[in-house]
mmCIF file of C-alpha atoms in Angstrom:
data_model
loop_
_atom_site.group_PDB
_atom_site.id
_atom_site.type_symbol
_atom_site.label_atom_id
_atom_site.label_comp_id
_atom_site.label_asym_id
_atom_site.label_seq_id
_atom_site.Cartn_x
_atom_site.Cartn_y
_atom_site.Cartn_z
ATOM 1 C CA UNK A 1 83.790 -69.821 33.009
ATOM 2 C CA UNK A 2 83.494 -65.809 31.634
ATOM 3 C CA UNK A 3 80.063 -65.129 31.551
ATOM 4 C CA UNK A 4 79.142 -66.762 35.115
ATOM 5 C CA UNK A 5 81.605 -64.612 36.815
ATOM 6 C CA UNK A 6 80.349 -61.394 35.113
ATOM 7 C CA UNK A 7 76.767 -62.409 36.171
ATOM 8 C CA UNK A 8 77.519 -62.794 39.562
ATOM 9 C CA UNK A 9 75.665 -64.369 41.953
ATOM 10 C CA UNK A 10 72.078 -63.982 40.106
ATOM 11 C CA UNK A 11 72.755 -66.286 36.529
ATOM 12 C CA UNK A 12 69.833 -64.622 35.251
ATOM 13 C CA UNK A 13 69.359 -62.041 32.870
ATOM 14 C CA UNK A 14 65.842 -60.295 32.412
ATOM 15 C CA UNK A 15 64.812 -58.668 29.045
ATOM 16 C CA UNK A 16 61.690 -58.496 27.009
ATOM 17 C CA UNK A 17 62.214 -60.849 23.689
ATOM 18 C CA UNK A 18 61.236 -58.739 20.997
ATOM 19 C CA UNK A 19 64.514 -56.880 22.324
ATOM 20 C CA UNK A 20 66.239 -59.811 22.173
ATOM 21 C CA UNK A 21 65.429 -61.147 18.728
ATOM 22 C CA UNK A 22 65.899 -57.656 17.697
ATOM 23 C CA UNK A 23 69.417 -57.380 18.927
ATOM 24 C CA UNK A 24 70.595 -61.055 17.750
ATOM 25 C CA UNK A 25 69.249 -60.089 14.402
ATOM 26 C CA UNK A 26 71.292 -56.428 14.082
ATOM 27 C CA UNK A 27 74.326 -58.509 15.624
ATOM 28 C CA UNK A 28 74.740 -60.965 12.914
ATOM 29 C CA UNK A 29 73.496 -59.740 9.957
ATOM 30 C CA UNK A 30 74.830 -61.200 7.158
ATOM 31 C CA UNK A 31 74.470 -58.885 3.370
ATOM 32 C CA UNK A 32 74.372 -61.119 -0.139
ATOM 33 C CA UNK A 33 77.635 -61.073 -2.280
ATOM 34 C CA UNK A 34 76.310 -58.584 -5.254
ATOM 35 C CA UNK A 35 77.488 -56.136 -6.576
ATOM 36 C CA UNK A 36 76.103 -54.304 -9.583
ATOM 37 C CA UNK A 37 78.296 -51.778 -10.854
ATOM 38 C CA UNK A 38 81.389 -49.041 -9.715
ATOM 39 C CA UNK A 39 79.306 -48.522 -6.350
ATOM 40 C CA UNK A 40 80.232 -52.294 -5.615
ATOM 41 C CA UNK A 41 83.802 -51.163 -5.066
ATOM 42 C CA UNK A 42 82.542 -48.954 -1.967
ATOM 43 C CA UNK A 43 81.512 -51.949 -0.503
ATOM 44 C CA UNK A 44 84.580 -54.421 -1.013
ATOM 45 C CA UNK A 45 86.301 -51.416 0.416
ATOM 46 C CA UNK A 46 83.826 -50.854 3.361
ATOM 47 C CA UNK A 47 84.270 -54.588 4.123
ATOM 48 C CA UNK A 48 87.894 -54.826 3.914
ATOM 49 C CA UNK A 49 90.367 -54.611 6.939
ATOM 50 C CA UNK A 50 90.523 -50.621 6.642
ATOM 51 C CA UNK A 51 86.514 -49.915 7.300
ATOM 52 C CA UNK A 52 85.791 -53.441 8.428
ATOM 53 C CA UNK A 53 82.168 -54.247 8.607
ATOM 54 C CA UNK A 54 82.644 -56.992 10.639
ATOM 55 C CA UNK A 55 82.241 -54.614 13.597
ATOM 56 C CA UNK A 56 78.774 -54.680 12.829
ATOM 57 C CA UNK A 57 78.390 -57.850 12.592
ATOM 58 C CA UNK A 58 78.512 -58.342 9.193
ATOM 59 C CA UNK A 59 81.506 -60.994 8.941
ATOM 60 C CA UNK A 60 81.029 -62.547 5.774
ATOM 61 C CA UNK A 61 79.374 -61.517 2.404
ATOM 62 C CA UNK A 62 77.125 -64.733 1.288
ATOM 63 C CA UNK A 63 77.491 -65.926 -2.087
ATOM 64 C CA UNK A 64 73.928 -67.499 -2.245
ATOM 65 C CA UNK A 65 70.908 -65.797 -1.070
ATOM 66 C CA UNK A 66 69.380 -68.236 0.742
ATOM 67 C CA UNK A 67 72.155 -67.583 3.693
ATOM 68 C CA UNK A 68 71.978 -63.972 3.767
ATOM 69 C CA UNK A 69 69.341 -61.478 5.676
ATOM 70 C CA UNK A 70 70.315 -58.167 3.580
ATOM 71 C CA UNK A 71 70.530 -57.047 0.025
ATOM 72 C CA UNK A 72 72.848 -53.766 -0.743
ATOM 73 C CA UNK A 73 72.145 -53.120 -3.590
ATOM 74 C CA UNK A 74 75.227 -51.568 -5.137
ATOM 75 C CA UNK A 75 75.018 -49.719 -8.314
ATOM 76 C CA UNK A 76 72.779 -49.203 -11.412
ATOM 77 C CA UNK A 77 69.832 -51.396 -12.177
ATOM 78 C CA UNK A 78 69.313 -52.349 -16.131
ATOM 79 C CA UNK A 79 65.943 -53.466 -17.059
ATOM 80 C CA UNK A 80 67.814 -56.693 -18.382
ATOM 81 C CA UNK A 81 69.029 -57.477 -14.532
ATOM 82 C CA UNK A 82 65.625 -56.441 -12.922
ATOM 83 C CA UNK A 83 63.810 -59.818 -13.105
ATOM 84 C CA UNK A 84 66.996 -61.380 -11.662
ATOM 85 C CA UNK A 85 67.297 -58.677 -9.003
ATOM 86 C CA UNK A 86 63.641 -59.581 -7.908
ATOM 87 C CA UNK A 87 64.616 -63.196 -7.977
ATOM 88 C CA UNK A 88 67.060 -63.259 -5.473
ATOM 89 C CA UNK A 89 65.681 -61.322 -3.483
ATOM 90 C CA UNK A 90 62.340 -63.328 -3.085
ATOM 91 C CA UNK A 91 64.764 -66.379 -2.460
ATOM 92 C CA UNK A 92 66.112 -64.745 0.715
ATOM 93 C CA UNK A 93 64.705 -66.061 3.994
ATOM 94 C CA UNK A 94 62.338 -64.002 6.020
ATOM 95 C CA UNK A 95 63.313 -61.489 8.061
ATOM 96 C CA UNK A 96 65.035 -59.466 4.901
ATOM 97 C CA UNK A 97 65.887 -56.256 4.364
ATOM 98 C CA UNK A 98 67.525 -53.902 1.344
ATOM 99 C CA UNK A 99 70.046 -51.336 1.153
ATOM 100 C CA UNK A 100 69.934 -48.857 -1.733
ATOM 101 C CA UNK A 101 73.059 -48.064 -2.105
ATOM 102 C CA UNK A 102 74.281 -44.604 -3.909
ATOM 103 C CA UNK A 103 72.189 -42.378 -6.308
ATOM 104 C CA UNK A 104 71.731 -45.268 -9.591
ATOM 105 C CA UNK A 105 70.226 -47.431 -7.060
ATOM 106 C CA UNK A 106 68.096 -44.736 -5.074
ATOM 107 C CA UNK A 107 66.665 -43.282 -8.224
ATOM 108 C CA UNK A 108 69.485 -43.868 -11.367
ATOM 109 C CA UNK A 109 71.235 -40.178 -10.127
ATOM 110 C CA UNK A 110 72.114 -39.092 -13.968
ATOM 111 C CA UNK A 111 70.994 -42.010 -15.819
ATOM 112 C CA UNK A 112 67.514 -40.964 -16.616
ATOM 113 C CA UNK A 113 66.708 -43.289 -19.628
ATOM 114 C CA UNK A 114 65.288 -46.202 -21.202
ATOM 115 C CA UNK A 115 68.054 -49.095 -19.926
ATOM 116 C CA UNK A 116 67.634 -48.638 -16.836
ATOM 117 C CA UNK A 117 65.317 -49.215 -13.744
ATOM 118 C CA UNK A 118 64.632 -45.436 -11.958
ATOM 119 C CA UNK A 119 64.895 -47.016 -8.619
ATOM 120 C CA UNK A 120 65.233 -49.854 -7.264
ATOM 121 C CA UNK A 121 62.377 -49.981 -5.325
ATOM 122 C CA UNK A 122 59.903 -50.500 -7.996
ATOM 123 C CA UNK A 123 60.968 -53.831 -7.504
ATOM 124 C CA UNK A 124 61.706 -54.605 -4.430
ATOM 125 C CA UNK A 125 60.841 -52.784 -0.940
ATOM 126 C CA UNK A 126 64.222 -50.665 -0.169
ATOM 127 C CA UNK A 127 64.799 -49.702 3.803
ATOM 128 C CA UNK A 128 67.595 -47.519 3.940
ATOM 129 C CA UNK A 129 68.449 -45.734 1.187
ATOM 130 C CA UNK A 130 72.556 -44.145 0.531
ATOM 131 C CA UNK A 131 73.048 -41.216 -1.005
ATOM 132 C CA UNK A 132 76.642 -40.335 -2.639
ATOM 133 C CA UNK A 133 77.983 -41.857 -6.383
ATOM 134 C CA UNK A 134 79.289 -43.603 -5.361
ATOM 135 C CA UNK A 135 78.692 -43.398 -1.300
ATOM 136 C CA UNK A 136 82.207 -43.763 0.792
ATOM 137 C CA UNK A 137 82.592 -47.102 3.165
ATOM 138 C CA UNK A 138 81.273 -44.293 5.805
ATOM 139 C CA UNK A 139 78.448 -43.419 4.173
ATOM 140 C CA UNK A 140 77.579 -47.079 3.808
ATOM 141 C CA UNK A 141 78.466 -48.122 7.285
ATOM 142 C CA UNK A 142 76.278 -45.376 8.162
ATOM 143 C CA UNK A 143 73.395 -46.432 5.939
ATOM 144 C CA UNK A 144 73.807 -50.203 7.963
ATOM 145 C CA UNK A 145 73.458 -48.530 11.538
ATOM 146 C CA UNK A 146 70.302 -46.770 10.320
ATOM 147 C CA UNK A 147 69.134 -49.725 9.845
ATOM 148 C CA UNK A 148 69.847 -51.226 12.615
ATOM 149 C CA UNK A 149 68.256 -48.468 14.771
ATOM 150 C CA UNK A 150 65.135 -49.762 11.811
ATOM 151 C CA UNK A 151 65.500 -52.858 12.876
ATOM 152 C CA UNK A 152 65.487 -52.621 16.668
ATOM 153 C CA UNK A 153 62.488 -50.143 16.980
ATOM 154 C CA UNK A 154 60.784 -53.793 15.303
ATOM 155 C CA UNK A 155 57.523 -54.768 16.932
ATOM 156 C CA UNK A 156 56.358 -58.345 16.558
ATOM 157 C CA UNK A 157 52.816 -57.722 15.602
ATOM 158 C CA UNK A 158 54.060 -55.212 13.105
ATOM 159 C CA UNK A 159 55.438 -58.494 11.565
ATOM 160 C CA UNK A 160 52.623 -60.347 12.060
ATOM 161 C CA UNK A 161 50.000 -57.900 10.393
ATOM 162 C CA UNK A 162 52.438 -57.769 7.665
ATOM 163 C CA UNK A 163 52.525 -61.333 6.961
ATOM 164 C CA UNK A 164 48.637 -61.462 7.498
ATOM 165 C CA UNK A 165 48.189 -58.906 4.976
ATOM 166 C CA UNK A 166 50.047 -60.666 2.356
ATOM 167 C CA UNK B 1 95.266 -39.793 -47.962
ATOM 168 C CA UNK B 2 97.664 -42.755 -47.487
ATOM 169 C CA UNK B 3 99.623 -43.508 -50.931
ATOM 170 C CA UNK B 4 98.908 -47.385 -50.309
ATOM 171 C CA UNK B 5 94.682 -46.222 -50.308
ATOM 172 C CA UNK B 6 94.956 -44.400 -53.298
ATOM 173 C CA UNK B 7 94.563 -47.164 -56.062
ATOM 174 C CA UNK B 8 92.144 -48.563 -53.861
ATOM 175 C CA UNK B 9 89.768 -45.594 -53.679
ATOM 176 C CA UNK B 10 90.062 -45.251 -57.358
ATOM 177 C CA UNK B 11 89.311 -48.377 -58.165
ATOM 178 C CA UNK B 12 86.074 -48.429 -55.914
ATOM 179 C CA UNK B 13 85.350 -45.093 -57.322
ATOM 180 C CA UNK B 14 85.396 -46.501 -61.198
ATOM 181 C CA UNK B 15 83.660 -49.379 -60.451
ATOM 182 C CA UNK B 16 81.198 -48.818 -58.353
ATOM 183 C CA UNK B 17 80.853 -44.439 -59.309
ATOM 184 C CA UNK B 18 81.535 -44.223 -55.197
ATOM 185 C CA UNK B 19 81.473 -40.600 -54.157
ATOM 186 C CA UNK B 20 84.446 -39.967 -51.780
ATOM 187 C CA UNK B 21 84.381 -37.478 -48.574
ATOM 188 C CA UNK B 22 88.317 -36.812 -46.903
ATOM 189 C CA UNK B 23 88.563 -35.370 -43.586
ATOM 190 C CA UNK B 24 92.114 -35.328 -41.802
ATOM 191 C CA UNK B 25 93.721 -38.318 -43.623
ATOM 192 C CA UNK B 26 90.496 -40.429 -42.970
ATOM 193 C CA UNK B 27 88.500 -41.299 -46.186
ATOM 194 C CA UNK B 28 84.932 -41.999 -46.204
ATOM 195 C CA UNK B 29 83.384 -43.817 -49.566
ATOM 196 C CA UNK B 30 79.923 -43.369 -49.770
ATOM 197 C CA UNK B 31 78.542 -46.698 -51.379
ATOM 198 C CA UNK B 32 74.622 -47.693 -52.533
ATOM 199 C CA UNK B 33 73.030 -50.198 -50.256
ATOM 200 C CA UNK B 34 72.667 -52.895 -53.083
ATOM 201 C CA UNK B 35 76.757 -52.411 -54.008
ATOM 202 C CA UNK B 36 77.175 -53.045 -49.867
ATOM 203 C CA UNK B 37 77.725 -57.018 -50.415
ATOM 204 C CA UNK B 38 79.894 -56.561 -53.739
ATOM 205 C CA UNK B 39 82.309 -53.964 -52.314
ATOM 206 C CA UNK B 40 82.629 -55.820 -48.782
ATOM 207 C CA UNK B 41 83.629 -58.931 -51.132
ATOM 208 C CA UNK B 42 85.623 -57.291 -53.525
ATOM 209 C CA UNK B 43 88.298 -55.108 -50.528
ATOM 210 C CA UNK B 44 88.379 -58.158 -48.623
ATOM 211 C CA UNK B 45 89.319 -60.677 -51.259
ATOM 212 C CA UNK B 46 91.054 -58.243 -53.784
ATOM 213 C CA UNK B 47 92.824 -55.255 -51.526
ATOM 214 C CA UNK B 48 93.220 -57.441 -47.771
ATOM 215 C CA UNK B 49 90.698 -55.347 -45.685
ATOM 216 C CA UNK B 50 90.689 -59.107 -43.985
ATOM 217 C CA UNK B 51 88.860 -57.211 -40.653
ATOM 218 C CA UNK B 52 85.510 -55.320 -40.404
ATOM 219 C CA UNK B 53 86.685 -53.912 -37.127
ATOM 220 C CA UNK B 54 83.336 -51.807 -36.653
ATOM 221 C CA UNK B 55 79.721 -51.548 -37.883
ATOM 222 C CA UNK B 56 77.714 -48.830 -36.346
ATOM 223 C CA UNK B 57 75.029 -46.429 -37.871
ATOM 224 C CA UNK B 58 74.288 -42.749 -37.747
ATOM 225 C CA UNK B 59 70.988 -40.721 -37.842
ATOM 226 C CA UNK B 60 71.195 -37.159 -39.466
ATOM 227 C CA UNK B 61 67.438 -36.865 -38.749
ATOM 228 C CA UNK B 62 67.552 -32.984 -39.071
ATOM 229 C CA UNK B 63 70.145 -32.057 -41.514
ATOM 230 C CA UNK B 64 70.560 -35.041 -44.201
ATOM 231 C CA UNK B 65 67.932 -36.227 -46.071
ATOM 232 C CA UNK B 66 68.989 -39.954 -46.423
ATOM 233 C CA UNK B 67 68.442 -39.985 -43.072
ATOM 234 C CA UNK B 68 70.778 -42.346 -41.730
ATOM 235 C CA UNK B 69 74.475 -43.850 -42.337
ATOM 236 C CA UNK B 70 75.470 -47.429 -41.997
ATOM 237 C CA UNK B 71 79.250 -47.351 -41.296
ATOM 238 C CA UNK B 72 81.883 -50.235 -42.028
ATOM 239 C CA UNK B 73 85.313 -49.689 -40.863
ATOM 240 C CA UNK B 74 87.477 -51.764 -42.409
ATOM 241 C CA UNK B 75 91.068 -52.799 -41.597
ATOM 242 C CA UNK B 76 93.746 -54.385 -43.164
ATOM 243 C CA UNK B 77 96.242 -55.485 -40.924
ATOM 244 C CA UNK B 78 98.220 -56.723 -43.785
ATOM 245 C CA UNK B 79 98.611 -53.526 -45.161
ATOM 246 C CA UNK B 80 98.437 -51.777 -42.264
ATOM 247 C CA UNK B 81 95.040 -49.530 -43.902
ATOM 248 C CA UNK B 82 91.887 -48.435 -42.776
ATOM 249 C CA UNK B 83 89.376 -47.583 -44.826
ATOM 250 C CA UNK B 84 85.874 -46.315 -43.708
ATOM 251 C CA UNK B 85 82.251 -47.171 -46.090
ATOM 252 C CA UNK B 86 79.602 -45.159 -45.906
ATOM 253 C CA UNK B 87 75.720 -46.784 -46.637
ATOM 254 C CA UNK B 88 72.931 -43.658 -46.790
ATOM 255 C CA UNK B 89 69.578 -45.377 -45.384
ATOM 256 C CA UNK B 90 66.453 -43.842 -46.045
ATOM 257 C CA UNK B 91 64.246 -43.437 -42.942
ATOM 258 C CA UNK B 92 61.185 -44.953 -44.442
ATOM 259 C CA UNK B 93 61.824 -48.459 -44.467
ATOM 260 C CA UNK B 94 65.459 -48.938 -43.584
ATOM 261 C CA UNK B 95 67.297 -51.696 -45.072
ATOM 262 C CA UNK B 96 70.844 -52.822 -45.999
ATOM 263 C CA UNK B 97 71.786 -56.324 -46.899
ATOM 264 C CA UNK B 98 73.272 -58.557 -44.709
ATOM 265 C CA UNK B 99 76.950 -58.266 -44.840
ATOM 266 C CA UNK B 100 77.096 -61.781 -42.153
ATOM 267 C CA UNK B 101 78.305 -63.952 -45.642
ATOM 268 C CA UNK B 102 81.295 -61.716 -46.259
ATOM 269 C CA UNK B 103 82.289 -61.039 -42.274
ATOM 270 C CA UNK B 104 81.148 -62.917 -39.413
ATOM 271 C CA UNK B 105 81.020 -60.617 -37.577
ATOM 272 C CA UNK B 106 78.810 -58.693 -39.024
ATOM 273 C CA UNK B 107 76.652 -61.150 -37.260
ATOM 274 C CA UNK B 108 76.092 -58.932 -33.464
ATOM 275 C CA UNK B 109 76.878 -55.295 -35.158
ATOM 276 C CA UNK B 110 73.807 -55.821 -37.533
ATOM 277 C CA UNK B 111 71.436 -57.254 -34.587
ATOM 278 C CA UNK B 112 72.485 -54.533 -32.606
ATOM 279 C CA UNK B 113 71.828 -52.213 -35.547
ATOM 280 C CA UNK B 114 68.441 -53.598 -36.065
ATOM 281 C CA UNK B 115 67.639 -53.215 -31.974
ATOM 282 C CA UNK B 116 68.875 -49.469 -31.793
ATOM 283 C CA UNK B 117 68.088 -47.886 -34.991
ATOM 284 C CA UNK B 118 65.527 -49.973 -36.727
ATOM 285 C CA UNK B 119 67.760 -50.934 -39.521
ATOM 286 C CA UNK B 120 67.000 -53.910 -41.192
ATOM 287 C CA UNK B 121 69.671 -56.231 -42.341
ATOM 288 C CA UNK B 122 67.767 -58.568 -45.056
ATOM 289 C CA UNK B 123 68.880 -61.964 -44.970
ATOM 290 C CA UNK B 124 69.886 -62.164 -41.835
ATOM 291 C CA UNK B 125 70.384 -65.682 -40.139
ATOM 292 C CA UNK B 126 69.384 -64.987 -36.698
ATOM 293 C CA UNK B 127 67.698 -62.142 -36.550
ATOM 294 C CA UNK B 128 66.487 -61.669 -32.739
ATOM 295 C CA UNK B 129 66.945 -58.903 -30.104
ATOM 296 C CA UNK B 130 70.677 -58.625 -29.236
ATOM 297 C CA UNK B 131 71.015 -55.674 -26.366
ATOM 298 C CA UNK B 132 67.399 -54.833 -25.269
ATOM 299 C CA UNK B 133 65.160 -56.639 -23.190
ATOM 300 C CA UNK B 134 63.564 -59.828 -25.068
ATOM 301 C CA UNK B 135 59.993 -58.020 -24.650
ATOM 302 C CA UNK B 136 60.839 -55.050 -26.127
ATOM 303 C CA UNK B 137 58.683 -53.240 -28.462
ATOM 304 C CA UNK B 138 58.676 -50.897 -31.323
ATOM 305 C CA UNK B 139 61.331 -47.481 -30.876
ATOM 306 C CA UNK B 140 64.999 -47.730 -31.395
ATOM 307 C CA UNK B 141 67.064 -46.021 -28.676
ATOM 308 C CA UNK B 142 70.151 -44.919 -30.375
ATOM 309 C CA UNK B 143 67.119 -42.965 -33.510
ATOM 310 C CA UNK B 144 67.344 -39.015 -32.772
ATOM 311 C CA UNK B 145 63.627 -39.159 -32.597
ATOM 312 C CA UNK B 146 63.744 -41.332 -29.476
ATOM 313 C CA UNK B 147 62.871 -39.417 -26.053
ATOM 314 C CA UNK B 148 65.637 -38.134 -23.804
ATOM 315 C CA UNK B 149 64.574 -38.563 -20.676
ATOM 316 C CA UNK B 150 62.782 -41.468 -19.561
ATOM 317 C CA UNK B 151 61.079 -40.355 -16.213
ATOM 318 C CA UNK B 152 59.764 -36.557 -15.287
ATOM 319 C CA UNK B 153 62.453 -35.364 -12.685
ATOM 320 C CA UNK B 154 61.404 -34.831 -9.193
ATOM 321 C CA UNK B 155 61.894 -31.622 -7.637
ATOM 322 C CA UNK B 156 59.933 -30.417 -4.512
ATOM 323 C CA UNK B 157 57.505 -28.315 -6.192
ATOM 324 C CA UNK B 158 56.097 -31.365 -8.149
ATOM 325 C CA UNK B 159 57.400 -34.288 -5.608
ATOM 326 C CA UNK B 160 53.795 -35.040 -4.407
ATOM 327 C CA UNK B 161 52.506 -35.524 -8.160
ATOM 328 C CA UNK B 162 54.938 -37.694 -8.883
ATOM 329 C CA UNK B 163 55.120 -39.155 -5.805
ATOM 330 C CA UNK B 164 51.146 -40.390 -6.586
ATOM 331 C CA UNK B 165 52.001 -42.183 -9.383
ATOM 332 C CA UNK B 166 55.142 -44.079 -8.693
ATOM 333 C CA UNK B 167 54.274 -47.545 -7.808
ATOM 334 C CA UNK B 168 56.636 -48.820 -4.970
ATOM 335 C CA UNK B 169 57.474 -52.266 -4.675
ATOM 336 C CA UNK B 170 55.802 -54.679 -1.926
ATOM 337 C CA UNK B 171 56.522 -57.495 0.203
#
């Protein structure tokens, strides 16, 4: 039905495949269930009916990291929750990505001291980063489609170097 | 001060020659570390301080000379009192007594005492690392000596420099 009648006469569609692994993997991208600290709240918001991130594709929030393809990492990182911040993420399933999300998480905004981690990217690679303390639902939907425009300008033997390399 | 206190402080004061500070209705008895135990025993059995509701320490490190305070704030909720003791610390080798035999609680405040300002409660039953990481060595956050800022502050003129030596994480 649907689809064959909006195809017409020609049932074939031409495209290259990086494009279309690219675009199935910005379509239904699925973020972990985390949430660190007040910029956590953003998100619920951002996900709830008002903002609704399921426009992007992002219907659910996984609970367990093996089922999700991007970290956002929302809120302050304490040295005590670094090692378990790590963890998770190398339990994520390649391809993987990681929002910073808000000032603690880009670089700890005001929080310059011992307890906590001054970015999260000393321990593990951040993509897009989200300014803001906390960053509105905008900001973060925002900070998503940035990555997706990341995501879609991928080129398979970028990958493939990368995984060579490591 | 509260009527109901007044015996109270007296008493403390004979006993133990306590030295006695007032400021807006709250009274602060200065005790000697090695009266800590006997006083602790002696309000909660004797005068119903039946809660130690708080246990923190300050450091004077500028101004007073025993450098820091050990603080017990003691309720009674039978009474309805409050009563705050006051333990100078020298900054040399700080010590106080364990206080965990007369309140259980005393249990956390004093390992979080010994992780932030170096204070050591002797006789301790389980004396590990309470707040910080489980690797952490040597300073004590919450000690005035202890530097502010963790991290120089980037700012465009220097963002290069610092840029050099931050160490990203990989793949």
């Amino acid at each position: 039905m649907g689809i064959e009648q909006k195809l017409g006469n020609m049932g074939v569609v031409t495209t290259k495949l990086e494009d279309l692994v690219n675009w199935s993997r910005t379509n239904a991208m699925w973020p972990m269930l985390f949430g660190l600290a007040c910029c956590a709240i953003e998100m619920m918001a951002a996900q709830a009916a008002h903002y609704d991130m399921s426009r992007f594709g992002m219907e659910l929030m996984r609970a367990s990291p093996r089922q999700s393809d991007l970290m956002i990492v929302a809120g302050r990182l304490s040295r005590k929750m670094a090692p378990v911040l790590r963890r998770l993420y190398d339990q994520m399933p390649e391809p993987k990505w990681v929002i910073a999300m808000g000032d603690c998480a880009s670089c700890t905004g005001v929080f310059n001291n011992y307890s906590l981690v001054q970015g999260v990217d000393e321990v593990v690679p951040v993509d897009v980063y989200v300014a803001g303390c906390p960053p509105r639902p905008e900001a973060l939907i925002h900070g998503v489609v940035t990555l997706y425009e990341k995501v879609k300008g991928d080129k398979f033997k970028d990958v493939v170097v990368q995984t060579k390399s490591a | 001060m509260d009527t109901k206190l007044e015996p109270i402080v007296q008493a403390l004061q004979e006993k133990f020659s306590a030295s006695l500070e007032e400021f807006r209705n709250e009274v602060h008895v200065f005790v000697n570390p090695d009266q800590i135990v006997e006083v602790l025993t002696l309000l909660r059995d004797k005068y119903d301080f039946e809660l130690l509701s708080a246990m923190t320490a300050v450091d004077y490190l500028p101004q007073m000379s025993p450098r820091f305070h050990v603080i017990y704030q003691l309720t009674s909720l039978a009474k309805n009192l409050s009563l705050q003791l006051r333990v100078p610390v020298n900054g040399a080798d700080p010590q106080v007594p364990t206080a965990t035999g007369v309140y259980e609680v005393a249990n956390w405040r004093e390992r979080e005492l010994m992780d932030m300002f170096g204070i050591t409660a002797v006789g301790h039953p389980d004396p590990r690392i309470l707040l910080l990481p489980e690797d952490w060595k040597g300073k004590h956050p919450l000690r005035k000596d202890f530097p502010l800022g963790y991290e120089e502050v980037q700012f465009t003129f220097n963002f290069d420099d610092i840029n050099l030596r931050k160490h990203y994480a990989k793949e």
